[in-house]
mmCIF file of N, CA and C in Angstrom:
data_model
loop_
_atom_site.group_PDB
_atom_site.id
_atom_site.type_symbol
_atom_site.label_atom_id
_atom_site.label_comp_id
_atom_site.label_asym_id
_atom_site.label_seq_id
_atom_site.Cartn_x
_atom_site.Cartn_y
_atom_site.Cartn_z
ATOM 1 N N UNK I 1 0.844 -1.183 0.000
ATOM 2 C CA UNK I 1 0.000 0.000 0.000
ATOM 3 C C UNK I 1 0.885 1.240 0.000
ATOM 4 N N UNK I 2 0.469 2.219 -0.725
ATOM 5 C CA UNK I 2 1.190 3.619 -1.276
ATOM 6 C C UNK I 2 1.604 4.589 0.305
ATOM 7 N N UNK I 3 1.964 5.048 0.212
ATOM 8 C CA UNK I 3 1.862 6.539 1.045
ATOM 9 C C UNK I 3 1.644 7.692 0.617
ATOM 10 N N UNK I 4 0.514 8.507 0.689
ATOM 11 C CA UNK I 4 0.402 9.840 0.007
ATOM 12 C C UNK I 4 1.246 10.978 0.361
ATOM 13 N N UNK I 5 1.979 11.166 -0.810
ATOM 14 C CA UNK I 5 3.029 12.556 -0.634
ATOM 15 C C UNK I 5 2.521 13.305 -1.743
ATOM 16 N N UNK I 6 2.648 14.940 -1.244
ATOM 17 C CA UNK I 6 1.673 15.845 -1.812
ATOM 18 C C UNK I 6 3.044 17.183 -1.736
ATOM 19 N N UNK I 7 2.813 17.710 -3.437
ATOM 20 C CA UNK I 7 3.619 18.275 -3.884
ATOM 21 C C UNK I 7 3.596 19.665 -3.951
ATOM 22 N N UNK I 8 3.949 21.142 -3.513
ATOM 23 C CA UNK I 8 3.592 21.747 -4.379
ATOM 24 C C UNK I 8 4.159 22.427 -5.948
ATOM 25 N N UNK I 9 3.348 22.450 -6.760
ATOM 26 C CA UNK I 9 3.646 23.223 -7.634
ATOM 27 C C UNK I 9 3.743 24.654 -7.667
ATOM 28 N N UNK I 10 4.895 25.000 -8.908
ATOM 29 C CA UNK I 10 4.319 26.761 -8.911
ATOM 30 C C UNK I 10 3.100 27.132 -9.229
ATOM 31 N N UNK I 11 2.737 28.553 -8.809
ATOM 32 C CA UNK I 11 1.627 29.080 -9.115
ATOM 33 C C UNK I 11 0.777 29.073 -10.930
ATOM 34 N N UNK I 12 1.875 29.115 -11.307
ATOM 35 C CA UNK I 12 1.937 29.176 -12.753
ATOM 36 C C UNK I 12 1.416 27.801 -13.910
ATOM 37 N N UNK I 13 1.721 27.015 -12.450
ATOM 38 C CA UNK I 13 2.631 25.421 -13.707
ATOM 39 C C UNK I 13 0.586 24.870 -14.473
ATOM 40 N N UNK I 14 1.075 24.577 -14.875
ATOM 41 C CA UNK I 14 -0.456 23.594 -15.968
ATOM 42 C C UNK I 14 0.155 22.469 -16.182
ATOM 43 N N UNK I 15 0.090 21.070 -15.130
ATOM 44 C CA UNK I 15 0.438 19.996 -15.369
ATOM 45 C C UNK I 15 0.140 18.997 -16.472
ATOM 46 N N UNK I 16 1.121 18.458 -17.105
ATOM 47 C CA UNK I 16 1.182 18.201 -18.313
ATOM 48 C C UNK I 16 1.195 16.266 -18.321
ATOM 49 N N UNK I 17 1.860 15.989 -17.218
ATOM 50 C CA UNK I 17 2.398 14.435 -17.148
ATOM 51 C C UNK I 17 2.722 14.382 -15.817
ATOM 52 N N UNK I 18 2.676 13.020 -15.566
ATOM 53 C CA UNK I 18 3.173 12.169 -14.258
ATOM 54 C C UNK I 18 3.548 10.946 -14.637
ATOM 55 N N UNK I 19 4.516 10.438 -14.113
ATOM 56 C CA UNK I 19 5.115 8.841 -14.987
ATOM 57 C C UNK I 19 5.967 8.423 -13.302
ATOM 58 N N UNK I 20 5.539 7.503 -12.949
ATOM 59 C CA UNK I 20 5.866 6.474 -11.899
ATOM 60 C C UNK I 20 5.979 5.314 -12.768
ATOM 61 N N UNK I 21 7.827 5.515 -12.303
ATOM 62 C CA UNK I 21 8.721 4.144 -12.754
ATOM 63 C C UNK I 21 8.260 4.170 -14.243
ATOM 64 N N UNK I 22 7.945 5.151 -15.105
ATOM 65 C CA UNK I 22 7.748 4.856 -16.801
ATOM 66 C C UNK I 22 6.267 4.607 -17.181
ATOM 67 N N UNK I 23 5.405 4.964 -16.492
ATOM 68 C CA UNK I 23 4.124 4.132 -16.423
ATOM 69 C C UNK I 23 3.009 5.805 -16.062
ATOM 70 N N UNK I 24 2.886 6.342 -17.281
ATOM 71 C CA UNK I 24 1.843 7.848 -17.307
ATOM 72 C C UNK I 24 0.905 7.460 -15.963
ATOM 73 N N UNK I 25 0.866 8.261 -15.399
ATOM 74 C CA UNK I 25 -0.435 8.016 -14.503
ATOM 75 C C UNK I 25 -1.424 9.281 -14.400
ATOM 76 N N UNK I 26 -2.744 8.672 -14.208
ATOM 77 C CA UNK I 26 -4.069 9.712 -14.224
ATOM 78 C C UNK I 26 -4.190 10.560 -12.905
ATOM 79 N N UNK I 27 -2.833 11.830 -13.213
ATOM 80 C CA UNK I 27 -3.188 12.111 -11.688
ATOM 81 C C UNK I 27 -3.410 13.872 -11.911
ATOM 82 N N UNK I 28 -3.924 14.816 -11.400
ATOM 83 C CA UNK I 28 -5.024 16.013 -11.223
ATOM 84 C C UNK I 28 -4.202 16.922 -10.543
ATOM 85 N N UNK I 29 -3.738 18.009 -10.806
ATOM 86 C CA UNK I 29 -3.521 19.082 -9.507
ATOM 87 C C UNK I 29 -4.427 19.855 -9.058
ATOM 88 N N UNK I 30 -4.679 19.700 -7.999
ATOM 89 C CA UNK I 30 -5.814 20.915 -7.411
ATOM 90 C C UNK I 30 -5.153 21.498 -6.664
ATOM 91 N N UNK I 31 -5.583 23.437 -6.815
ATOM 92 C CA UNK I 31 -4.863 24.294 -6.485
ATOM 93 C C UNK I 31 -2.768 24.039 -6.194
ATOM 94 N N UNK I 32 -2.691 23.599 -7.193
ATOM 95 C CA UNK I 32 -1.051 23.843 -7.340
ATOM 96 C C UNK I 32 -0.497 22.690 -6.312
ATOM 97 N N UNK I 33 -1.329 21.940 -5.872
ATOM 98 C CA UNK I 33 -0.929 20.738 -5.305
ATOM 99 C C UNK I 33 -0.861 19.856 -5.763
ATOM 100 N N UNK I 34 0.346 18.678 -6.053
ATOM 101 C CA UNK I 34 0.230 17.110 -6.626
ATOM 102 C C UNK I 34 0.455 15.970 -5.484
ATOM 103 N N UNK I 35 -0.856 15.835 -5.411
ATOM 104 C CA UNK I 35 -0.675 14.257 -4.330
ATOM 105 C C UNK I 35 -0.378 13.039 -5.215
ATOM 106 N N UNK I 36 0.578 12.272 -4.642
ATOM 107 C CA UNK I 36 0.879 10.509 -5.199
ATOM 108 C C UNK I 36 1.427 10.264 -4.086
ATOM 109 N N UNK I 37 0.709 8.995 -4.239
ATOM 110 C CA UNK I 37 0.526 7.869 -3.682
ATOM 111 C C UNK I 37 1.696 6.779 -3.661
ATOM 112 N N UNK I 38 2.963 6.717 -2.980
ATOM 113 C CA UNK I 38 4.350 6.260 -3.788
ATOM 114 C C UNK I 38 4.127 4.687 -2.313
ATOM 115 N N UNK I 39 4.466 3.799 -3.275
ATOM 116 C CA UNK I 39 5.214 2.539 -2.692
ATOM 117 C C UNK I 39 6.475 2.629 -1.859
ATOM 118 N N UNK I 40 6.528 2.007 -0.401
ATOM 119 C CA UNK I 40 7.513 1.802 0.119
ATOM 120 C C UNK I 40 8.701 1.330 -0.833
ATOM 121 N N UNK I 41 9.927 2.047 -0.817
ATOM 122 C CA UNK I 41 10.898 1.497 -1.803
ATOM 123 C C UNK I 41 11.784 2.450 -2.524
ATOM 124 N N UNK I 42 12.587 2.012 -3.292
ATOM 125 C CA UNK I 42 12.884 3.274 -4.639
ATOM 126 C C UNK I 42 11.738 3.346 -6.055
ATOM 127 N N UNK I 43 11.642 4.554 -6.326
ATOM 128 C CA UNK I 43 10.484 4.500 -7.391
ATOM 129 C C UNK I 43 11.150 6.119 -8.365
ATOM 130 N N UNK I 44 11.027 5.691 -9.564
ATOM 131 C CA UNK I 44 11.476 6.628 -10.552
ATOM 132 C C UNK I 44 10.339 7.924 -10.407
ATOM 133 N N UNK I 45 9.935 8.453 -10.770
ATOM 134 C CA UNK I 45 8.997 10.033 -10.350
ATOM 135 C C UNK I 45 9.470 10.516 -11.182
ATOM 136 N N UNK I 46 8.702 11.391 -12.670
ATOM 137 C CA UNK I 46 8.832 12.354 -13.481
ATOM 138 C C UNK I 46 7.777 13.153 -13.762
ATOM 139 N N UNK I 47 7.838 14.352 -13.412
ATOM 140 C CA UNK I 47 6.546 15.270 -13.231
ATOM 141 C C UNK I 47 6.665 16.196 -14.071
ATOM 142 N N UNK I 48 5.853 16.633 -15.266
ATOM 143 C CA UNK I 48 6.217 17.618 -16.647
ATOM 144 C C UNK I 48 4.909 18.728 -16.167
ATOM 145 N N UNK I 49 5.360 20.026 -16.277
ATOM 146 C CA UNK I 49 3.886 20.790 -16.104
ATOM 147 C C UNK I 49 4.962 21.882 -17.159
ATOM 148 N N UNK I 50 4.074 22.909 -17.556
ATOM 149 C CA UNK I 50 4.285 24.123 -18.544
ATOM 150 C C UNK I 50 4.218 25.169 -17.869
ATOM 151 N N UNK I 51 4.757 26.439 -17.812
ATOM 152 C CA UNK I 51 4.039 27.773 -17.378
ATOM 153 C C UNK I 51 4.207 29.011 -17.969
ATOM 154 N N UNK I 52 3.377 29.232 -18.284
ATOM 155 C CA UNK I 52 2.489 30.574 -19.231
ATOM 156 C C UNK I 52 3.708 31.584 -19.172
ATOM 157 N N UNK I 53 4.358 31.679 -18.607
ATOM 158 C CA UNK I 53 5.369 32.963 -18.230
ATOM 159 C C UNK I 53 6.864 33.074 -19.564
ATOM 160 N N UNK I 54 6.879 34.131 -20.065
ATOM 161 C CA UNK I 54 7.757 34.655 -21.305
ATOM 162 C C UNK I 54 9.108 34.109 -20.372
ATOM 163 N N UNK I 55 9.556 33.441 -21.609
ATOM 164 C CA UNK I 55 11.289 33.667 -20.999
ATOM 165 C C UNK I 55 12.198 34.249 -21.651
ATOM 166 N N UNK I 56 12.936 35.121 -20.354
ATOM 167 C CA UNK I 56 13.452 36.379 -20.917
ATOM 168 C C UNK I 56 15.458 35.944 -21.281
ATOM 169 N N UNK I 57 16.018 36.533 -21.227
ATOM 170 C CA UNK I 57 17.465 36.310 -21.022
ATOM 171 C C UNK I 57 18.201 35.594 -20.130
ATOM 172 N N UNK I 58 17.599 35.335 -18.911
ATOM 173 C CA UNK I 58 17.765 34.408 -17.782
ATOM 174 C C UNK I 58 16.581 34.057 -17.541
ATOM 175 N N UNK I 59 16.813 32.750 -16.877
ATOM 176 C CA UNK I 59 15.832 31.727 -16.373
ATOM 177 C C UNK I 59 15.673 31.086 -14.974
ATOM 178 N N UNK I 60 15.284 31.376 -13.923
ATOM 179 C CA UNK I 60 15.997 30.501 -13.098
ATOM 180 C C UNK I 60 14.243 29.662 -12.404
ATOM 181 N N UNK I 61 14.827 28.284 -12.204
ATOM 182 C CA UNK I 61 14.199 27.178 -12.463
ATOM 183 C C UNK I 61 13.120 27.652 -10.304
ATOM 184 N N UNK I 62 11.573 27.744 -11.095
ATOM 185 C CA UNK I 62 10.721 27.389 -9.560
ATOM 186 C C UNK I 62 11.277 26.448 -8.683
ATOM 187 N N UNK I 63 11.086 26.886 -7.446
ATOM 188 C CA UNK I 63 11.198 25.860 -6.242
ATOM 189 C C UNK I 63 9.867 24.814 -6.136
ATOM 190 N N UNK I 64 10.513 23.652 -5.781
ATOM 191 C CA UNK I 64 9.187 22.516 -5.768
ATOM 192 C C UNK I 64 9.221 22.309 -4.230
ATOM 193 N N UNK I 65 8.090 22.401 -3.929
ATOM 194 C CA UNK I 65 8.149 21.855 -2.093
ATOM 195 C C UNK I 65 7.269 20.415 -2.079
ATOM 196 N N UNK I 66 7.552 19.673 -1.232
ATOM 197 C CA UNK I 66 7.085 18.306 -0.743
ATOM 198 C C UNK I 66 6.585 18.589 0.432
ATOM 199 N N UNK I 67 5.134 18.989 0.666
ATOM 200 C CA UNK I 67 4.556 19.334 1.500
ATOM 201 C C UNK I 67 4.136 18.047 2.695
#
């Protein structure tokens, strides 16, 4: 059985993908939060979201918190 760990996203992001261990999963952000559900263990985690915001000459990459 999983343990729910809950993510936040930036304000900005429009989640695009979730892939546990290679495997897309059907998962929702509400209000800039991503909950999953992860197996005791090591587990691969790749989280793709987009955000609306121009990029200018520098870039520097949002903070992700694990709430």
């Amino acid at each position: 059985r999983g343990v729910l760990h809950t993510i936040k996203l930036p304000e900005t992001a429009e989640l695009q993908q979730v892939k546990i261990d290679g495997v897309a999963q059907r998962i929702q952000s509400t209000e800039n939060a991503l909950s999953l559900s992860l197996k005791p263990g090591k587990q691969n985690v790749v989280v793709e979201w987009r955000e609306s915001e121009a990029l200018g000459t520098s870039y520097e990459f949002p903070a992700i918190f694990n709430m």
